[in-house]
Coordinates of C-alpha atoms in Angstrom, one line a residue:
M1 CA -5.6 20.0 66.9
K2 CA -7.2 22.7 64.7
E3 CA -5.0 23.9 61.8
F4 CA -3.1 26.9 62.5
E5 CA -4.5 28.8 59.6
E6 CA -8.0 28.0 60.8
T7 CA -7.2 29.3 64.3
T8 CA -5.8 32.5 62.9
A9 CA -8.4 33.1 60.2
F10 CA -9.8 36.2 62.1
L11 CA -6.8 38.2 61.1
G12 CA -7.5 37.8 57.4
Q13 CA -4.8 37.4 54.9
W14 CA -4.0 41.1 53.8
G15 CA -4.4 43.4 56.7
S16 CA -1.9 46.1 57.7
Y17 CA 0.1 43.7 59.8
Q18 CA 0.6 41.4 56.7
K19 CA 1.4 44.3 54.5
I20 CA 4.1 45.5 56.8
V21 CA 5.5 42.0 57.2
F22 CA 5.3 41.4 53.3
F23 CA 7.1 44.6 52.4
L24 CA 9.7 44.2 55.1
M25 CA 10.8 40.7 54.4
C26 CA 10.9 41.3 50.6
C27 CA 13.2 44.2 51.4
T28 CA 15.6 42.0 53.5
A29 CA 16.3 39.9 50.2
I30 CA 17.6 43.0 48.4
P31 CA 21.4 42.6 49.9
N32 CA 21.3 39.0 49.0
G33 CA 20.7 39.9 45.4
L34 CA 23.6 42.7 45.7
A35 CA 26.0 40.2 47.2
L36 CA 25.6 36.7 45.5
F37 CA 27.2 37.4 42.4
S38 CA 29.4 40.3 43.4
L39 CA 32.3 38.1 42.7
V40 CA 31.7 38.4 39.0
F41 CA 33.0 41.9 39.2
L42 CA 35.4 41.6 42.3
N43 CA 37.1 38.7 41.1
D44 CA 37.2 39.4 37.1
I45 CA 40.5 39.2 35.4
P46 CA 41.5 42.4 33.9
K47 CA 44.1 42.3 30.9
H48 CA 47.4 42.2 32.0
H49 CA 51.2 41.8 31.2
C50 CA 54.6 41.8 32.6
L51 CA 55.6 45.0 34.6
I52 CA 58.5 46.6 33.2
P53 CA 60.4 48.7 35.8
E54 CA 61.9 52.2 35.1
V55 CA 65.0 51.1 33.4
N56 CA 67.2 52.7 30.6
L57 CA 65.6 51.3 27.5
T58 CA 65.1 52.8 24.1
K59 CA 61.6 53.4 22.9
E60 CA 61.8 50.7 20.5
W61 CA 63.1 48.0 23.1
H62 CA 60.4 49.1 25.7
A63 CA 57.7 48.4 23.1
A64 CA 59.3 45.1 22.1
V65 CA 60.0 43.6 25.6
I66 CA 56.7 41.9 26.0
P67 CA 56.4 38.8 23.5
I68 CA 53.4 39.0 21.2
E69 CA 51.1 35.8 21.1
V70 CA 48.3 37.3 19.2
T71 CA 48.1 39.7 22.1
L72 CA 50.9 40.9 24.3
S73 CA 52.0 37.8 26.4
R74 CA 50.5 37.8 29.9
C75 CA 52.9 35.7 31.8
S76 CA 56.3 36.2 30.3
R77 CA 58.7 38.8 28.9
Y78 CA 62.1 38.8 27.1
R79 CA 65.0 38.5 29.7
L80 CA 65.5 42.2 30.9
D81 CA 69.2 41.8 31.4
V82 CA 69.7 40.9 27.8
V83 CA 67.3 43.3 26.4
L84 CA 69.1 46.1 28.5
N85 CA 72.5 45.1 27.0
L86 CA 71.1 45.0 23.3
S87 CA 69.5 48.5 24.0
A88 CA 72.8 49.9 25.2
Q89 CA 74.6 48.7 22.1
G90 CA 72.0 50.6 19.9
L91 CA 70.5 47.5 18.1
N92 CA 67.0 47.6 17.1
P93 CA 64.4 44.8 17.8
G94 CA 63.1 42.9 14.6
V95 CA 66.1 44.8 12.6
D96 CA 69.3 44.1 14.1
V97 CA 68.0 41.4 16.5
N98 CA 65.7 38.5 15.7
L99 CA 63.3 38.5 18.6
T100 CA 62.5 34.7 18.7
D101 CA 66.1 33.9 19.3
L102 CA 65.9 35.7 22.7
D103 CA 65.2 33.9 25.9
Q104 CA 62.4 34.7 28.1
E105 CA 61.6 35.0 31.7
S106 CA 58.6 35.1 34.1
C107 CA 57.1 38.3 35.4
V108 CA 59.7 38.7 38.2
D109 CA 58.6 42.3 38.9
G110 CA 54.8 41.7 38.7
W111 CA 52.4 42.8 36.4
N112 CA 51.0 45.8 34.7
Y113 CA 47.0 45.5 35.0
S114 CA 44.7 47.3 32.4
K115 CA 42.3 50.0 34.2
E116 CA 40.0 50.2 31.1
I117 CA 37.3 48.4 33.1
Y118 CA 38.2 48.2 36.6
Q119 CA 40.5 50.3 38.8
S120 CA 41.4 47.1 40.7
T121 CA 40.0 43.6 41.4
L122 CA 40.9 40.6 43.8
V123 CA 42.9 39.6 40.8
S124 CA 45.1 42.5 40.4
E125 CA 45.3 43.0 44.3
F126 CA 46.6 39.4 45.2
N127 CA 48.3 38.6 41.6
M128 CA 46.0 35.6 40.9
V129 CA 47.3 35.3 37.2
C130 CA 49.9 32.8 35.7
K131 CA 51.1 30.3 37.9
D132 CA 48.6 31.3 40.7
Q133 CA 45.7 31.7 38.0
W134 CA 44.1 28.5 39.9
K135 CA 43.4 30.9 42.9
Q136 CA 40.8 32.8 40.9
P137 CA 38.3 29.9 40.1
F138 CA 39.0 28.6 43.5
T139 CA 38.1 32.0 45.1
F140 CA 34.6 31.4 43.7
S141 CA 34.6 27.9 44.9
V142 CA 35.3 29.2 48.3
F143 CA 32.6 31.6 48.1
F144 CA 30.0 28.7 47.3
I145 CA 31.5 26.5 49.8
G146 CA 30.6 29.2 52.3
V147 CA 27.1 29.3 50.7
L148 CA 26.8 25.5 51.2
F149 CA 27.8 25.9 54.8
G150 CA 25.4 28.6 55.4
S151 CA 22.5 26.7 53.9
F152 CA 23.1 24.0 56.3
I153 CA 23.8 26.1 59.5
S154 CA 20.8 28.4 58.8
G155 CA 18.1 25.8 59.3
L156 CA 19.6 24.3 62.5
L157 CA 20.1 27.4 64.0
S158 CA 16.7 28.8 62.9
D159 CA 14.8 25.8 64.1
R160 CA 16.6 26.1 67.5
F161 CA 16.8 29.8 68.2
G162 CA 14.1 31.1 65.9
R163 CA 13.7 32.8 62.6
K164 CA 14.0 36.5 63.7
P165 CA 17.2 36.3 65.7
V166 CA 19.0 34.3 63.0
L167 CA 17.8 36.6 60.2
F168 CA 19.5 39.6 61.9
A169 CA 22.5 37.8 63.3
T170 CA 23.5 36.4 60.0
M171 CA 22.8 39.9 58.4
A172 CA 25.2 41.3 60.8
I173 CA 27.9 38.5 60.2
H174 CA 27.6 39.2 56.5
N175 CA 28.3 42.7 56.5
I176 CA 30.9 42.7 59.2
F177 CA 33.0 40.2 57.3
T178 CA 32.4 41.9 53.9
F179 CA 33.8 45.0 55.3
A180 CA 36.6 43.1 56.7
T181 CA 37.8 41.7 53.5
I182 CA 39.1 45.2 52.4
L183 CA 41.8 44.8 55.3
S184 CA 42.9 41.2 54.2
P185 CA 46.7 40.9 54.3
S186 CA 47.0 38.0 52.3
W187 CA 44.9 35.8 49.6
T188 CA 44.4 33.0 52.5
V189 CA 42.8 35.4 54.8
L190 CA 40.7 37.0 52.2
C191 CA 39.3 33.5 51.3
I192 CA 38.3 32.8 55.1
L193 CA 36.6 36.1 55.1
I194 CA 34.6 35.4 52.1
F195 CA 33.7 32.1 53.3
I196 CA 32.2 33.5 56.4
A197 CA 30.4 36.5 54.8
S198 CA 29.1 34.1 52.0
S199 CA 27.7 31.9 54.9
G200 CA 26.0 34.8 56.6
N201 CA 24.4 36.1 53.2
I202 CA 22.6 32.8 52.4
A203 CA 21.7 31.9 55.9
R204 CA 20.0 35.4 56.2
Y205 CA 18.0 34.8 53.0
F206 CA 16.8 31.3 54.2
A207 CA 15.8 32.7 57.8
G208 CA 13.7 35.5 56.1
F209 CA 12.3 33.1 53.5
V210 CA 10.8 30.8 56.1
L211 CA 9.7 33.6 58.6
G212 CA 7.7 35.3 55.8
C213 CA 6.1 31.9 54.7
E214 CA 5.3 31.0 58.3
I215 CA 3.7 34.6 59.1
L216 CA 1.8 35.0 55.9
N217 CA -1.2 32.7 54.8
G218 CA -3.2 31.5 51.8
K219 CA -2.6 33.3 48.5
V220 CA -0.2 35.9 50.1
R221 CA 2.1 33.4 51.3
V222 CA 2.2 32.1 47.7
L223 CA 2.7 35.6 46.5
Y224 CA 5.4 36.1 49.0
S225 CA 7.5 32.8 48.4
S226 CA 7.2 32.8 44.7
L227 CA 7.2 36.6 43.7
G228 CA 7.7 38.9 46.7
I229 CA 11.0 37.9 48.2
S230 CA 12.4 36.8 44.9
F231 CA 11.5 40.2 43.4
G232 CA 13.5 41.7 46.3
Y233 CA 16.3 39.7 45.6
S234 CA 16.1 40.3 41.8
I235 CA 16.2 44.1 42.5
G236 CA 19.3 43.7 44.4
Y237 CA 20.8 41.8 41.6
M238 CA 19.8 44.5 39.0
L239 CA 21.5 47.1 41.4
L240 CA 24.7 45.2 41.5
P241 CA 26.0 46.0 38.1
L242 CA 25.1 49.8 38.9
F243 CA 27.2 49.8 42.1
A244 CA 29.9 47.9 40.3
Y245 CA 29.9 50.7 37.5
F246 CA 30.4 53.5 39.7
L247 CA 32.7 51.8 42.4
R248 CA 35.4 50.2 40.1
D249 CA 37.8 49.6 42.8
W250 CA 37.1 46.3 44.6
K251 CA 37.6 47.8 48.2
S252 CA 35.0 50.6 47.3
L253 CA 32.5 48.2 46.0
Q254 CA 32.8 45.8 49.0
V255 CA 32.1 49.0 51.4
G256 CA 29.3 49.9 49.0
L257 CA 27.6 46.6 49.2
A258 CA 27.9 46.4 53.0
L259 CA 26.8 49.9 54.0
P260 CA 23.1 49.9 52.9
V261 CA 22.4 47.2 55.5
L262 CA 22.7 49.7 58.2
F263 CA 19.2 51.0 57.0
Y264 CA 17.7 47.4 58.3
I265 CA 18.7 47.8 61.9
P266 CA 15.3 49.6 62.9
M267 CA 13.5 46.5 61.2
W268 CA 14.5 44.6 64.4
W269 CA 11.8 46.5 66.2
M270 CA 9.3 46.0 63.2
I271 CA 9.4 42.3 62.5
T272 CA 8.1 39.9 64.6
E273 CA 9.1 36.4 65.6
S274 CA 7.0 33.4 63.6
P275 CA 4.0 32.6 65.7
R276 CA 4.1 29.2 64.2
W277 CA 7.8 28.6 65.5
L278 CA 6.8 29.8 69.0
L279 CA 3.9 27.5 69.2
S280 CA 6.0 24.6 68.1
Q281 CA 8.4 25.3 70.8
G282 CA 5.7 25.6 73.4
R283 CA 5.7 29.3 73.9
V284 CA 1.9 29.7 73.6
E285 CA 1.8 33.2 75.3
E286 CA 4.4 34.7 73.2
A287 CA 2.5 33.4 70.0
E288 CA -0.9 34.8 71.3
A289 CA 0.7 38.1 72.1
I290 CA 2.0 38.6 68.7
L291 CA -1.3 37.5 67.1
K292 CA -3.4 39.9 69.3
N293 CA -0.9 42.8 68.5
A294 CA -1.4 41.9 64.6
A295 CA -5.3 42.0 65.2
R296 CA -5.0 45.4 66.5
K297 CA -3.1 46.4 63.5
N298 CA -5.7 44.8 61.3
K299 CA -8.5 46.4 63.5
V300 CA -10.0 43.0 64.0
H301 CA -11.1 41.3 67.3
A302 CA -9.0 38.5 68.6
P303 CA -10.3 35.8 70.7
N304 CA -9.1 35.5 74.4
V305 CA -7.8 32.0 74.0
M306 CA -6.5 30.8 70.5
F307 CA -4.6 27.5 71.4
G308 CA -5.5 24.9 73.9
D309 CA -3.3 22.3 75.5
D310 CA -2.8 20.3 72.6
E311 CA -1.3 23.0 70.6
A312 CA 1.2 23.8 73.4
T313 CA 2.8 20.4 73.1
K314 CA 6.4 21.0 72.2
E315 CA 8.0 19.0 69.4
Q316 CA 11.7 18.5 69.4
Y317 CA 13.4 18.0 66.2
N318 CA 17.0 17.8 65.0
I319 CA 18.7 17.0 61.5
F320 CA 18.2 13.4 61.9
D321 CA 14.3 13.7 61.9
L322 CA 14.8 14.2 58.2
I323 CA 15.6 10.6 57.7
K324 CA 13.7 9.1 60.9
T325 CA 10.3 8.6 59.4
R326 CA 9.6 6.9 56.2
N327 CA 7.5 9.8 54.8
I328 CA 9.9 12.5 55.5
R329 CA 13.0 10.4 54.7
N330 CA 11.7 9.8 51.1
T331 CA 10.6 13.3 50.6
T332 CA 14.1 14.7 51.7
F333 CA 16.0 12.2 49.5
L334 CA 14.0 13.2 46.4
L335 CA 14.5 16.9 47.2
F336 CA 18.0 16.3 47.3
L337 CA 17.9 14.9 43.6
T338 CA 15.7 17.9 42.6
S339 CA 18.5 20.0 42.7
I340 CA 18.7 23.0 40.2
C341 CA 20.9 25.5 42.1
T342 CA 23.9 24.1 40.2
G343 CA 22.1 25.2 36.9
Y344 CA 21.1 28.5 38.2
T345 CA 24.5 29.3 39.7
G346 CA 26.3 28.3 36.4
L347 CA 24.0 30.1 34.0
S348 CA 24.0 33.3 36.1
I349 CA 27.9 33.3 35.7
T350 CA 27.9 32.4 31.9
T351 CA 25.0 34.9 31.1
S352 CA 26.9 37.6 33.0
Q353 CA 29.5 37.2 30.4
L354 CA 27.5 37.2 27.2
H355 CA 28.3 40.8 26.3
T356 CA 31.8 42.6 26.2
N357 CA 30.5 45.1 28.7
P358 CA 30.3 43.0 31.9
Y359 CA 27.8 45.7 33.4
L360 CA 25.4 45.3 30.8
S361 CA 25.6 41.5 30.7
C362 CA 25.0 41.3 34.5
F363 CA 22.0 43.6 34.3
L364 CA 20.5 41.5 31.3
S365 CA 21.1 38.5 33.4
A366 CA 19.3 40.1 36.4
L367 CA 16.4 41.3 34.3
A368 CA 15.8 37.8 33.0
E369 CA 14.9 36.8 36.6
V370 CA 11.8 39.1 36.7
P371 CA 9.6 37.3 34.3
A372 CA 10.8 34.0 35.8
Y373 CA 9.6 35.1 39.2
I374 CA 6.2 36.4 37.7
S375 CA 5.8 32.8 36.0
S376 CA 6.6 31.0 39.2
W377 CA 3.9 33.1 41.1
L378 CA 1.3 32.5 38.3
A379 CA 2.2 28.7 38.3
L380 CA 2.0 28.4 42.1
Q381 CA -1.6 30.1 42.1
Y382 CA -3.1 27.8 39.4
I383 CA -1.1 24.7 38.6
S384 CA -0.3 21.6 40.8
R385 CA 3.4 21.8 42.1
R386 CA 4.6 18.6 40.3
L387 CA 3.1 19.6 37.0
A388 CA 4.6 23.3 37.0
I389 CA 8.3 22.1 38.1
V390 CA 8.2 19.2 35.3
C391 CA 7.3 21.7 32.6
I392 CA 9.7 24.3 33.4
L393 CA 12.4 21.8 33.9
A394 CA 11.6 20.4 30.4
V395 CA 12.1 24.0 28.8
A396 CA 15.3 24.3 30.8
G397 CA 16.9 21.0 29.6
S398 CA 15.7 21.2 26.1
S399 CA 16.8 24.9 25.4
L400 CA 20.4 23.9 26.8
Y401 CA 20.6 20.9 24.7
L402 CA 19.5 22.9 21.7
I403 CA 22.2 25.2 21.8
Q404 CA 24.8 22.8 20.2
L405 CA 22.6 22.5 17.4
V406 CA 22.7 26.3 16.4
P407 CA 24.9 26.8 13.3
E408 CA 28.0 29.1 13.4
G409 CA 27.2 32.5 12.8
F410 CA 23.9 32.5 14.8
S411 CA 25.2 33.9 17.9
G412 CA 21.9 35.8 18.5
V413 CA 20.1 32.4 18.6
T414 CA 22.7 31.0 20.9
I415 CA 22.2 34.0 23.5
A416 CA 18.4 33.7 23.1
L417 CA 18.4 29.8 24.1
E418 CA 20.9 30.4 26.8
M419 CA 18.8 33.2 28.3
L420 CA 15.6 30.9 27.9
G421 CA 17.6 28.4 29.9
K422 CA 18.2 31.0 32.6
Y423 CA 14.6 32.0 32.6
A424 CA 13.5 28.3 33.1
V425 CA 15.9 27.5 35.6
T426 CA 15.3 30.6 37.7
T427 CA 11.6 29.8 37.5
G428 CA 12.1 26.2 38.7
L429 CA 14.4 27.2 41.5
A430 CA 11.8 29.7 42.7
L431 CA 9.1 26.8 42.5
V432 CA 11.3 24.4 44.3
F433 CA 12.0 27.0 47.1
A434 CA 8.3 27.4 47.7
Y435 CA 7.5 23.6 47.4
T436 CA 10.1 22.7 49.9
A437 CA 8.8 25.2 52.5
E438 CA 5.3 23.6 52.0
I439 CA 6.4 20.1 52.7
Y440 CA 8.1 20.3 56.1
P441 CA 6.4 20.7 59.5
T442 CA 7.1 24.1 61.3
A443 CA 9.7 22.8 63.8
L444 CA 11.6 21.2 60.8
R445 CA 10.9 23.5 58.1
N446 CA 14.1 25.7 58.2
T447 CA 16.3 22.5 58.8
G448 CA 14.7 20.7 55.8
T449 CA 14.9 23.8 53.7
G450 CA 18.5 24.6 54.6
V451 CA 19.9 20.9 54.4
C452 CA 18.1 20.5 50.7
A453 CA 19.6 23.8 49.7
T454 CA 23.0 22.6 51.1
V455 CA 22.9 19.5 48.9
S456 CA 21.6 21.4 45.9
R457 CA 24.6 23.9 46.4
I458 CA 27.3 21.1 46.3
G459 CA 27.3 21.4 42.5
S460 CA 27.6 25.3 42.7
I461 CA 31.1 24.8 44.2
F462 CA 32.3 23.6 41.1
C463 CA 30.3 25.8 38.7
S464 CA 33.7 27.9 37.9
L465 CA 35.5 24.9 37.0
Y466 CA 32.7 23.6 34.6
F467 CA 33.5 26.2 32.0
I468 CA 37.1 24.5 31.7
L469 CA 35.1 22.0 29.9
C470 CA 34.9 24.2 27.0
V471 CA 38.4 23.1 26.2
Y472 CA 37.3 19.6 25.3
Y473 CA 33.8 20.6 23.7
K474 CA 32.6 24.1 23.4
F475 CA 28.8 23.3 24.7
M476 CA 29.8 20.9 27.2
P477 CA 28.9 23.2 30.3
Q478 CA 25.4 23.6 28.5
L479 CA 25.0 19.7 28.2
V480 CA 26.1 19.0 31.7
L481 CA 23.5 21.5 33.3
G482 CA 20.9 20.5 30.7
T483 CA 21.4 16.9 32.0
L484 CA 21.0 18.0 35.7
A485 CA 17.7 19.8 34.7
F486 CA 16.2 16.4 33.1
V487 CA 17.4 14.4 36.3
S488 CA 15.3 16.9 38.4
L489 CA 12.5 16.6 36.1
F490 CA 12.2 12.8 36.5
T491 CA 12.7 13.0 40.4
T492 CA 9.8 15.4 40.6
F493 CA 7.3 12.7 39.4
L494 CA 7.8 10.9 42.7
M495 CA 7.2 13.9 45.0
P496 CA 4.2 14.6 47.0
E497 CA 1.7 17.2 46.1
T498 CA 1.1 20.1 48.2
F499 CA -1.2 22.3 46.1
K500 CA -3.9 23.9 48.0
K501 CA -2.9 22.4 51.1
P502 CA -2.0 24.1 54.7
L503 CA 1.6 24.1 55.8
P504 CA 2.0 21.0 58.2
Q505 CA 2.4 22.4 61.7
T506 CA 3.6 19.1 63.3
S507 CA 5.0 15.9 61.9
R508 CA 1.4 14.3 62.1
D509 CA 0.1 16.9 59.9
N510 CA 3.0 16.1 57.4
T511 CA 1.3 12.7 56.8
K512 CA -1.4 14.4 55.2
V513 CA 0.5 15.8 52.3
D514 CA 0.2 13.3 49.5

């Protein structure tokens, strides 16, 4: 069987067809960047204290009814019936009455939330504070459980039904359920909707990633997988704080994040299915029709017959094929261990909180990704995959370990090291995504990419809980994430090399990757 790229060489690598596909597929990643860390704003905890109802209190008692614990207490107040009685007697707090002798009660009338930064958030909407404060980090976890599920199901669905249908179906699912969250009658319903929306969001990304990788060839594919789609994602990420700044009510922000996808509806008629996938399914005539149409757009001549009978052989795959043969089984296991999504998610959350202004912090965190994606593109162009990943993970792990050695008072150095860690982990993540797409055969590529991403996202579920470790040691989260980077580094030494090799079309081609 001739290599697919050899058969389709008549198209060239950068004709009108490839330019349209490249631009449109990069654009499909913008909503992913908008949505992935939207909970940084949607689920933030505004300043709050117990709500004091409209009762007959003197000015002095109204100011003193909330206990002061460095700042106003968030979860308690002095018993209102006692305070009302003392106020009616004309006694003054702190003069006639020792406040420390008064009994306290919980916020039975609810909370008063500051609107200094946000008009409302999920926390203020569903009162995820005090005894229900556990719901706030758990909402993050539900979001990333959805990301894990979407990563898994995306591969199975794409390899079964095609890249294009799954891309647009998951796009619709994400936006419908994102919009539906504003109608949530309870926190439980909200979590269910967030789970479904986040599943659709990440599934859309992987379907688009693989579709672009299979349509584009050579250096253009490398440019797309490392810089193009990643840059589209980072544009969305940088736009997120802008949306959040102008839409400070969580419901308005959710609508604002969902509406732009309406502009993607015409793309259904502009983006084609992957000819590689069609060929792997035995649908030779459809694959040839797409390639002949691409040839007309590129103004080149297409041969009348492109694929022979051996190319039309349909290979059936399922998730168990990831462990069926020794070569693919070993590769899959090693990719499971080369997991740096945990570090990326954790550092994206922490770097978004480095500055007191959350909008500026989030923008800087997103901006740090631009040089990371440029670096990954250059590395994929000129350096072997293993060497590139090993080097960048060494930088990530070292910078996160060195943070604990910075003396007190040198906060600028600490921030610089954490941003260096974020840059290195983001670069490594882009390299691993491109690397994974190069290893698996076409009919198994989306399943392999999705399952590996699923395993790598398990740690992301607990990222919001990592920072509780600060209670025990200030830099424990960085040490955990740095250790994960070094584990991934040593695993990479055992991985096969794919540098300057064509994408495997079948499992037989996969044995050539060494």
